[in-house]
XYZ file of C-alpha atoms in Angstrom:
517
model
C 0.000 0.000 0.000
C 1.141 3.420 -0.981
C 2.357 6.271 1.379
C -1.036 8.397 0.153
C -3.514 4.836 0.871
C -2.331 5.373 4.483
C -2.634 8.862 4.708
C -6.109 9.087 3.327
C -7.549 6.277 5.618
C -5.378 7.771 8.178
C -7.938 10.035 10.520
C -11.202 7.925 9.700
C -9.310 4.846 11.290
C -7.348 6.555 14.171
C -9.602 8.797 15.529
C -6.608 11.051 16.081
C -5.967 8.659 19.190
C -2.651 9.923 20.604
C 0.680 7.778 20.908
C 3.798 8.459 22.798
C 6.877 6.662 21.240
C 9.791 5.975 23.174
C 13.220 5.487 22.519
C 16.756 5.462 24.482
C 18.611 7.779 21.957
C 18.483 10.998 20.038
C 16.556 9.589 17.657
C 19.172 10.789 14.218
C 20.650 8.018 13.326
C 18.129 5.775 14.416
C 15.982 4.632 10.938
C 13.334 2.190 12.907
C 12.273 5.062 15.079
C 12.136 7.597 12.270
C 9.785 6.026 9.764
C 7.707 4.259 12.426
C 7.237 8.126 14.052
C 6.511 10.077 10.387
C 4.594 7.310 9.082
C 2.208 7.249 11.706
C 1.666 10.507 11.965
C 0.870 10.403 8.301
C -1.576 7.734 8.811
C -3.165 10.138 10.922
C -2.149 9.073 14.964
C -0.928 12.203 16.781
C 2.454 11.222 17.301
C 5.121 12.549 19.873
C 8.067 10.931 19.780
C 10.650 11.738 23.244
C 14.417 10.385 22.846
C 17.383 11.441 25.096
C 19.357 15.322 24.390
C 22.669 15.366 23.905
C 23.031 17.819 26.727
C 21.651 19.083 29.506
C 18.655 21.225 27.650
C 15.579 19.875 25.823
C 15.816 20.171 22.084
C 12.319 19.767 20.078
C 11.653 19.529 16.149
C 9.290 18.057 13.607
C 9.767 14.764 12.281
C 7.403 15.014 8.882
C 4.182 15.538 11.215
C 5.143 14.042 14.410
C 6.842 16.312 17.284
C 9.668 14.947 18.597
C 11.592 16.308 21.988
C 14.617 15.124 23.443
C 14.593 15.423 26.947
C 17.755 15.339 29.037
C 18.719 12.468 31.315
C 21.154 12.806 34.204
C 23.608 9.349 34.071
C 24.052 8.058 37.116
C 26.495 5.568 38.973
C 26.182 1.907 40.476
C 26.698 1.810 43.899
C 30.028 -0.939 44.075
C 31.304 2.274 41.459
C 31.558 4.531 44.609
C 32.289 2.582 47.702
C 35.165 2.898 49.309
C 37.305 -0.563 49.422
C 38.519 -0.414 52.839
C 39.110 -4.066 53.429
C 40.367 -5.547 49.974
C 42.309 -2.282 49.281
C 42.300 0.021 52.189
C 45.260 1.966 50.727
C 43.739 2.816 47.460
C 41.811 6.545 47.091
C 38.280 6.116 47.336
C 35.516 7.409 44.137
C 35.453 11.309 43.543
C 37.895 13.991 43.168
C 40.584 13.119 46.318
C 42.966 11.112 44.262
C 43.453 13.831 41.867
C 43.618 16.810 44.345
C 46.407 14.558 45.919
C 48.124 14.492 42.437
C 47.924 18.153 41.900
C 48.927 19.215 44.897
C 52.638 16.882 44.494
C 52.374 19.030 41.158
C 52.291 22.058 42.757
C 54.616 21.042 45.426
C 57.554 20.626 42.726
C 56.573 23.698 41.053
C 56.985 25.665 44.508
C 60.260 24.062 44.726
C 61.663 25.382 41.601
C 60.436 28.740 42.325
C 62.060 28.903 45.604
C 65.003 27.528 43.987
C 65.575 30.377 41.256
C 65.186 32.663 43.588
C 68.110 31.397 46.012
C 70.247 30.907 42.573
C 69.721 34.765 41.552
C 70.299 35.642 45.525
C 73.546 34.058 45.478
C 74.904 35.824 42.189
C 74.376 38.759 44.404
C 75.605 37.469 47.320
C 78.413 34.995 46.613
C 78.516 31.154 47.448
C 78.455 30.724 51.070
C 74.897 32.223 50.958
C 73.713 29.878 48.074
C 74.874 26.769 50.196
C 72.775 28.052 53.037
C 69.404 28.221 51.074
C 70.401 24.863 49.713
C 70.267 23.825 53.226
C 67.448 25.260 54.294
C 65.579 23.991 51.675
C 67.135 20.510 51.887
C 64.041 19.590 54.729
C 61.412 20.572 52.342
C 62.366 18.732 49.723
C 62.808 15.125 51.074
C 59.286 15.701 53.112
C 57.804 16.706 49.232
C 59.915 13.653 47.729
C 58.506 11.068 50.527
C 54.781 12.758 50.094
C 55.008 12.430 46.534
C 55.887 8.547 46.586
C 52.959 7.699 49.369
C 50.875 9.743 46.885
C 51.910 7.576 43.818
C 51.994 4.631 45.614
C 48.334 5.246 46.687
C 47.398 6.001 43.120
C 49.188 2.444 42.088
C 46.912 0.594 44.292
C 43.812 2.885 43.600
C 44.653 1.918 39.623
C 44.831 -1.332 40.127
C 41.899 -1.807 42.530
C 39.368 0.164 39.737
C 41.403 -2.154 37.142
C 39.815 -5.321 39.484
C 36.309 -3.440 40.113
C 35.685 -3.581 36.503
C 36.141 -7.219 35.960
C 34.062 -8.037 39.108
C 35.381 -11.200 39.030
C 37.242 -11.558 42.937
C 35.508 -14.383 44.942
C 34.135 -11.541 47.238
C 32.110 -9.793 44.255
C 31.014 -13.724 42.931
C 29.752 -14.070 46.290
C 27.688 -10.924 45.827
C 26.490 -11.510 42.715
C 25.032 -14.933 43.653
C 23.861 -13.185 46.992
C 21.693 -10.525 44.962
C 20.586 -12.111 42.544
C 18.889 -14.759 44.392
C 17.405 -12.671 46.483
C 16.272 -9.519 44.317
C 14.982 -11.908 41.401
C 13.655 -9.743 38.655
C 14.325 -6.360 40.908
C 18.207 -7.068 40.248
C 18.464 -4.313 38.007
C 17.827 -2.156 41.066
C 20.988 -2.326 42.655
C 22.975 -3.998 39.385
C 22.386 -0.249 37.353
C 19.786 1.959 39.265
C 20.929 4.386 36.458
C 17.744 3.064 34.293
C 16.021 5.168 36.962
C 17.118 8.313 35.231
C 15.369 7.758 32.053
C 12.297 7.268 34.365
C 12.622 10.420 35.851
C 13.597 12.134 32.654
C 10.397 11.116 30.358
C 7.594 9.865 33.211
C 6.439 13.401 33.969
C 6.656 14.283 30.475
C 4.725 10.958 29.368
C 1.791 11.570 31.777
C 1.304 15.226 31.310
C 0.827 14.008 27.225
C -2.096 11.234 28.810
C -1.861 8.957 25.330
C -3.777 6.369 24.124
C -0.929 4.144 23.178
C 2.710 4.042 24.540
C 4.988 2.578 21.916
C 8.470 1.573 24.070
C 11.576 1.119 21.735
C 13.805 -1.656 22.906
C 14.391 -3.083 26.571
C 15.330 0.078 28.170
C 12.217 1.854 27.526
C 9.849 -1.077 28.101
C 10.572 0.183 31.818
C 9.755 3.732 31.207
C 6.771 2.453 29.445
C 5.476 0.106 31.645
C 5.203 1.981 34.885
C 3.522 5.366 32.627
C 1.173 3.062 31.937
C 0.804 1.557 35.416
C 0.125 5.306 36.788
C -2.274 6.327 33.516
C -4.286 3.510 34.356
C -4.715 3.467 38.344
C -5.947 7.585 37.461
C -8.336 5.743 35.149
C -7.209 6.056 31.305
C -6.997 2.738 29.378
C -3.515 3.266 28.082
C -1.767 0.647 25.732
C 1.213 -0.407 25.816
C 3.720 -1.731 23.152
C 6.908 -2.760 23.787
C 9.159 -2.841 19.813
C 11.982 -5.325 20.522
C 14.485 -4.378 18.295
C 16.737 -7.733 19.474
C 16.910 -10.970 21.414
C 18.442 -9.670 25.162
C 20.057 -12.186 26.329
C 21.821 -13.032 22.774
C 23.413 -9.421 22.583
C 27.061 -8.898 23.056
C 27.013 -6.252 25.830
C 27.691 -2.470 24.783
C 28.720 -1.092 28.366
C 31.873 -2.213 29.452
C 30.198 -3.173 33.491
C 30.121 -6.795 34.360
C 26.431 -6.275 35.639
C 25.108 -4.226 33.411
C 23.848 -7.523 30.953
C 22.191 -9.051 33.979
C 21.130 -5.694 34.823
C 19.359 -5.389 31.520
C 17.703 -9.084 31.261
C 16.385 -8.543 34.957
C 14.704 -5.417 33.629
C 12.970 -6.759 30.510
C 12.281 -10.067 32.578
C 9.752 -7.395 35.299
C 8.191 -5.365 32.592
C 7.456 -7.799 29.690
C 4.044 -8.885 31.052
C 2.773 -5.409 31.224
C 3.113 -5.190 27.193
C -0.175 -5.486 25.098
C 1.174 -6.435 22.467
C 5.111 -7.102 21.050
C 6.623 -5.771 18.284
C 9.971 -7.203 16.574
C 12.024 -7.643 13.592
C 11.907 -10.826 12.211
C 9.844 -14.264 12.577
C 12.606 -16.503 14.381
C 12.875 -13.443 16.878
C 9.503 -13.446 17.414
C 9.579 -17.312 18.277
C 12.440 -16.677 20.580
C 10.513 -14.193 22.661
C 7.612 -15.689 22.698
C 8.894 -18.699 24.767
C 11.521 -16.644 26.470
C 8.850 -14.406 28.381
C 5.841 -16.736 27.752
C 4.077 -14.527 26.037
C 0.296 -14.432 25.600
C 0.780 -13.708 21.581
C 3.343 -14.008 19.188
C 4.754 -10.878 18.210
C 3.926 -8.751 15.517
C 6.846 -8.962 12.880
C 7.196 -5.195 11.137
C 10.903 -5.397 9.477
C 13.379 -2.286 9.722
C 12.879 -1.950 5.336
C 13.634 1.274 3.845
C 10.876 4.133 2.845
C 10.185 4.520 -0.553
C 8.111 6.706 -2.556
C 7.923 10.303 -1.485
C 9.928 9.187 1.458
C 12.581 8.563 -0.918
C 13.241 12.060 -2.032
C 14.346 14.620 0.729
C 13.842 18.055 -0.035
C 17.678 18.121 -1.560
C 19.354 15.940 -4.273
C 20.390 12.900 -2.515
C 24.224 12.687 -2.325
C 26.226 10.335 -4.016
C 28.704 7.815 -2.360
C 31.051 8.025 -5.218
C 31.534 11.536 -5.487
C 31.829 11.896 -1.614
C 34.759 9.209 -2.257
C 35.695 11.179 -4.903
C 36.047 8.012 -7.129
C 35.202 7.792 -11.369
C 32.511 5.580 -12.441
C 35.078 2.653 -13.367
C 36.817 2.329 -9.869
C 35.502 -0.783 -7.781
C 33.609 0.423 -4.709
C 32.635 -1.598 -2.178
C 30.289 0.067 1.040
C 29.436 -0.833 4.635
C 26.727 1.068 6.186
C 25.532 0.923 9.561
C 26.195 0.421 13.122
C 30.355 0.682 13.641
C 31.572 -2.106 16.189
C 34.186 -4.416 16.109
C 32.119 -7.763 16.167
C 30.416 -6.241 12.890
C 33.711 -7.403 11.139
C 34.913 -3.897 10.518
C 38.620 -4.851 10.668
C 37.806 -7.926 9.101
C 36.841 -6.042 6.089
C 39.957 -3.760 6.315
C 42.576 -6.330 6.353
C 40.446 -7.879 3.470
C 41.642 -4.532 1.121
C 45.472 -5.769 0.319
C 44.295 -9.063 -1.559
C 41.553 -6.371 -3.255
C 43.909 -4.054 -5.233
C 42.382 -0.874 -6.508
C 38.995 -1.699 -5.056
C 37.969 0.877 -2.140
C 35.277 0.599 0.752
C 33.241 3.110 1.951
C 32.151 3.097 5.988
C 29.223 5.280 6.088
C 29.023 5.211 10.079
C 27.559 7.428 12.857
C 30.914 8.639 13.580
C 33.151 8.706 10.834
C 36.050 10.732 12.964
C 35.140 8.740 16.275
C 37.852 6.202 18.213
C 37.043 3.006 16.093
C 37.190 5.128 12.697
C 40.697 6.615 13.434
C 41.489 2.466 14.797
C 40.350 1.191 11.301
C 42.586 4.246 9.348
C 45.327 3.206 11.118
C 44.983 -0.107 10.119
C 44.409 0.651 6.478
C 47.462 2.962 6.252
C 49.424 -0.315 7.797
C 48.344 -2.529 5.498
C 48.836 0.128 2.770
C 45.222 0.834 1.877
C 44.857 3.893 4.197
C 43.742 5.486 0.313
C 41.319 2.945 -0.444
C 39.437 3.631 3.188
C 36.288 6.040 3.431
C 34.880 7.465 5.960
C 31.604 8.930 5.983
C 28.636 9.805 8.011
C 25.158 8.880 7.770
C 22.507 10.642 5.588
C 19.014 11.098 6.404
C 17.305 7.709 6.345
C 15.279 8.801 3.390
C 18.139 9.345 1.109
C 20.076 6.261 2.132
C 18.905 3.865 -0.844
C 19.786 6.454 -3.391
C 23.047 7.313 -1.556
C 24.193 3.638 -2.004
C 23.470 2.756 -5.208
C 26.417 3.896 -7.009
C 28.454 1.368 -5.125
C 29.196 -2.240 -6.705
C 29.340 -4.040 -3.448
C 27.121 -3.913 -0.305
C 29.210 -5.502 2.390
C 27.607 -7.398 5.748
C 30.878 -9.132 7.588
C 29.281 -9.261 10.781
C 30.398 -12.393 13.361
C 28.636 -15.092 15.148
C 25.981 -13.681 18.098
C 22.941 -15.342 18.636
C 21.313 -11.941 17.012
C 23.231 -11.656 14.055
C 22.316 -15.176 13.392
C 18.091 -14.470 13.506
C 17.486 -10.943 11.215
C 17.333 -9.639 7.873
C 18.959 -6.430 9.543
C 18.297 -2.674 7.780
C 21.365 -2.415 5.903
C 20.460 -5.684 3.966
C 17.086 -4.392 2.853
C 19.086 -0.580 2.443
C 21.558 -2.991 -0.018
C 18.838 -4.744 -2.055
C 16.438 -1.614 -2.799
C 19.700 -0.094 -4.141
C 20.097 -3.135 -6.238
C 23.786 -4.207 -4.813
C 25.485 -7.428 -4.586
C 25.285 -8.653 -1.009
C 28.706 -10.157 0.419
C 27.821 -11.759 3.937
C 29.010 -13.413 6.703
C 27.782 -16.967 6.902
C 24.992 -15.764 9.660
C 22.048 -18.092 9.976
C 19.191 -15.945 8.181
C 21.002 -13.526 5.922
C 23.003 -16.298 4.514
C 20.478 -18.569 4.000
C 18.485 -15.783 2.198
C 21.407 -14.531 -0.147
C 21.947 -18.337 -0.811
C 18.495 -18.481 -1.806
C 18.152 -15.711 -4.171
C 21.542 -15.141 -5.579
C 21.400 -11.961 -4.656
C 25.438 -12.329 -4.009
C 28.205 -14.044 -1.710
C 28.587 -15.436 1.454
C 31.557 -16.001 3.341
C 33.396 -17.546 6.338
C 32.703 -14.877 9.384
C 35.931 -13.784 10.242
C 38.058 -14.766 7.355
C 39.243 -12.094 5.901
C 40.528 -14.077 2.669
C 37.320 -15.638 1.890
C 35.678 -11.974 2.344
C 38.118 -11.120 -0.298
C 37.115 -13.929 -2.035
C 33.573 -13.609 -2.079
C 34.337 -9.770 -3.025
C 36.474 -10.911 -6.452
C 33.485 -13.141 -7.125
C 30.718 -10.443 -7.444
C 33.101 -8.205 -9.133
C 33.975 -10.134 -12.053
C 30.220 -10.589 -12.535
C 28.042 -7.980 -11.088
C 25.252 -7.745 -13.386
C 24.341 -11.908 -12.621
C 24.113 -10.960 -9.252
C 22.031 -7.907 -9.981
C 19.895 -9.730 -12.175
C 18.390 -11.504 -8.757
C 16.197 -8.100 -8.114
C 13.411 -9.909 -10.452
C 10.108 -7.791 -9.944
C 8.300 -9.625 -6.637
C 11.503 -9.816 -4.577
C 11.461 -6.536 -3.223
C 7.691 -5.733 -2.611
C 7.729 -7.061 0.546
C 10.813 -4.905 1.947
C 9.414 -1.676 1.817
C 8.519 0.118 4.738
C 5.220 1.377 3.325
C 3.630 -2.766 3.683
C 5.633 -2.695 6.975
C 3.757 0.129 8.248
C 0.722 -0.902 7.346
C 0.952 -4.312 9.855
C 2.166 -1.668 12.990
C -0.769 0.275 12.200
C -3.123 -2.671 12.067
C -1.543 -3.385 15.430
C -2.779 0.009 16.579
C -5.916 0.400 15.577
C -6.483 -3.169 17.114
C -5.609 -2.126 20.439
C -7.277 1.194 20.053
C -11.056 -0.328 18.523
C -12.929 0.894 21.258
C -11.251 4.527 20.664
């Protein structure tokens, strides 16, 4: 169904019922979020959409018709983060700002010390040598007290370094011991005391959320379910039958963990585990997701599937020419082009794909990442120039999500070298949708459902996760022949993976939940 069949049925069927969607970021950069926001609102729902600022003010726009606001959140600490460890390290410098007061102030110390110094040493060119040798002495007590300070003060900061070094790994039998201790006892509360933090995006968007009083709460991913679930709890003990719907972008407990705390996984699971039964209905991305859930949390319903696909039509066009990849490369038509777009993390094979560029000469590959000048982008440059490729390596940043398709098309290769995680294995994930509407060879890791699928239609190559030589391989293959693997975008294929007959099953979803409306 079109963009306008949605619009034009749009009011008739909502009723202008009013939905709050949720989501954990700030919303650019995020496609899912984006189109499911717009395209509601243009089917007529009177959408707000709240994410999380950047700083410490709210920032508001439009989003096609839907307002959105990012609201700032305040981040917050775990408790074991700032305890003091006075039996296991009772020498180390406890959390906050001692340990480097300490540090200055040996700084400043030395820095006295050479003052006082030049000024005895241009006193005794006045003065002659007898009186230099007597403010030597007389400072000779003030430095050995600032030389013994300053090595109790380094030797503190040794211990405090390698104390935080053992904090982060959580791993001493003491901290086992607690671990087991809690989370027997707290159950599906762990994420309480395992990262209270997920409190501050409650008391962030709940005021906010129940001064809008919506019909339907839409909760993006696990950390919002939370936020979600307990606006809805409130709405509906002050007597408005809010839904809820909780979109779960992944499978939990199959993620490989983005925060760099030993609790914060179990942290996360114990959340979701509390909240799930207060959802109305689920949302995900794919059918073997779907099945997972279902059975993990016992749900009443299978999940809805509504796939991350691109927006075409007038979503296509922005109200600019959509760039072009090879001119932002600065490449002619004839040079070999290969492009990754998406999410940039190590396990999605980044540096896989890098070391992959000496056995592809004069072939080049595009990143088009959310920070193309970030830590892991400079990491990657470094190891092109090593290898000798650092000319051949692009960096670039997204474009708006309506312009991606267009943006990649003048590529010859749509790369996917993502590893083995339980959710890499179960999605057709945006970029391989992004890839196909633009009509590009695929080259993919052997991942359970992508693989399978590229297998299927010939739509391109799939190789060993991991093995850079076989991604090189796979590469050569679609090179020599592009237009075979091109030829697999037979009219039919693609229908499916648009967002426009994605849409329409969330807002089937809605107006199910919102009948009586």
């Amino acid at each position: 169904m079109g963009d306008e069949t949605v619009h034009e049925r749009g009011p008739a069927a909502t009723g202008g019922a009013r939905i709050v969607m949720l989501v954990q970021n700030g919303v650019i950069g995020d496609s899912r979020v984006q189109k499911e926001a717009e395209s509601a609102a243009e089917a007529g729902w009177d959408v707000t959409l709240l994410g999380r600022a950047r700083g410490k003010t709210e920032e508001t726009w439009r989003l096609g018709r839907a307002k959105v606001r990012l609201l700032p959140v305040r981040s917050a600490r775990a408790p074991y983060e700032v305890r003091r460890a006075w039996l296991r390290s009772p020498l180390a410098y406890g959390p906050g700002p001692r340990r480097s007061q300490r540090e200055h102030q040996v700084r400043a110390w030395h820095a006295a010390i050479g003052e006082r110094k030049a000024g005895q040493a241009l006193e005794a060119a006045q003065r002659g040598v007898l009186a230099r040798a007597a403010g030597r002495a007389a400072l000779l007590p003030r430095r050995v007290a600032v030389r013994l300070a300053g090595s109790w003060i380094r030797m503190r900061v040794r211990r405090t370094d390698r104390f935080m070094e053992r904090r982060k790994e959580l791993d001493a039998p003491f901290d086992r011991l607690c671990n087991r201790f809690w989370t027997r006892t707290m159950g599906v509360r762990l994420w309480r005391r395992f990262d209270p933090g997920l409190w501050e995006f409650e008391t962030a968007y709940g005021g906010v959320i129940d001064r809008l009083k919506p019909d339907l709460i839409h909760a993006n991913d696990f950390q919002m379910l939370g936020v979600g679930a307990r606006a809805a709890i409130r709405l509906r003990s002050r007597g408005r039958d809010v839904k809820l719907v909780w979109d779960a972008h992944e499978f939990l407990p199959g993620i490989k963990p983005w925060v760099e705390r030993p609790r914060w996984h179990a942290a996360q699971m114990a959340h979701e585990r509390e909240y799930a039964p207060y959802a109305d209905a689920v949302v995900t991305v794919s059918d073997a997701l779907a099945r997972l859930l279902e059975a993990h949390h016992r749900l009443p319903e299978t999940p809805t599937v509504v796939m991350n696909t691109p927006a075409l039509g007038r979503f296509d066009a922005a109200d600019a020419e959509p760039p072009n990849l090879r001119e932002r490369c600065g490449l002619a038509p004839d040079v070999p082009l290969m492009v990754y777009s998406g999410a940039a993390a190590p396990q999605r094979g980044l540096f896989d794909l890098v070391d992959a560029l000496p056995q592809l000469p004069k072939v080049h590959c595009a990143l088009v990442i959310s920070k193309p000048n970030g830590k892991l982008a400079r990491e990657l440059r470094r190891r092109a120039a090593e290898l000798g490729a650092g000319d051949r390596l692009h960096t670039l940043p997204y474009v708006d999500h309506r312009q991606v398709v267009p943006f990649l098309s003048s590529a010859d290769v749509g790369l996917i070298p993502i590893h083995h995680y339980q959710n890499h294995e179960l999605a057709l994930i945006t970029k391989f949708f992004e890839y196909s509407h633009a009509r590009l060879p695929i080259v993919v890791s052997d991942v359970e459902t992508m693989g399978g699928m590229v297998r299927e239609t010939g739509q391109g190559e799939v190789f060993r996760a991991e093995d850079a030589s076989d991604l090189a391989r796979a590469v050569k293959c679609v090179l020599a022949d592009p237009g075979s693997y091109r030829a697999a975008y037979a009219p039919g294929l693609l229908d499916q993976w648009t967002w426009n007959s994605q849409a329409e099953r969330l807002h089937a979803l809605y107006r199910r939940l919102l009948a009586d409306r």
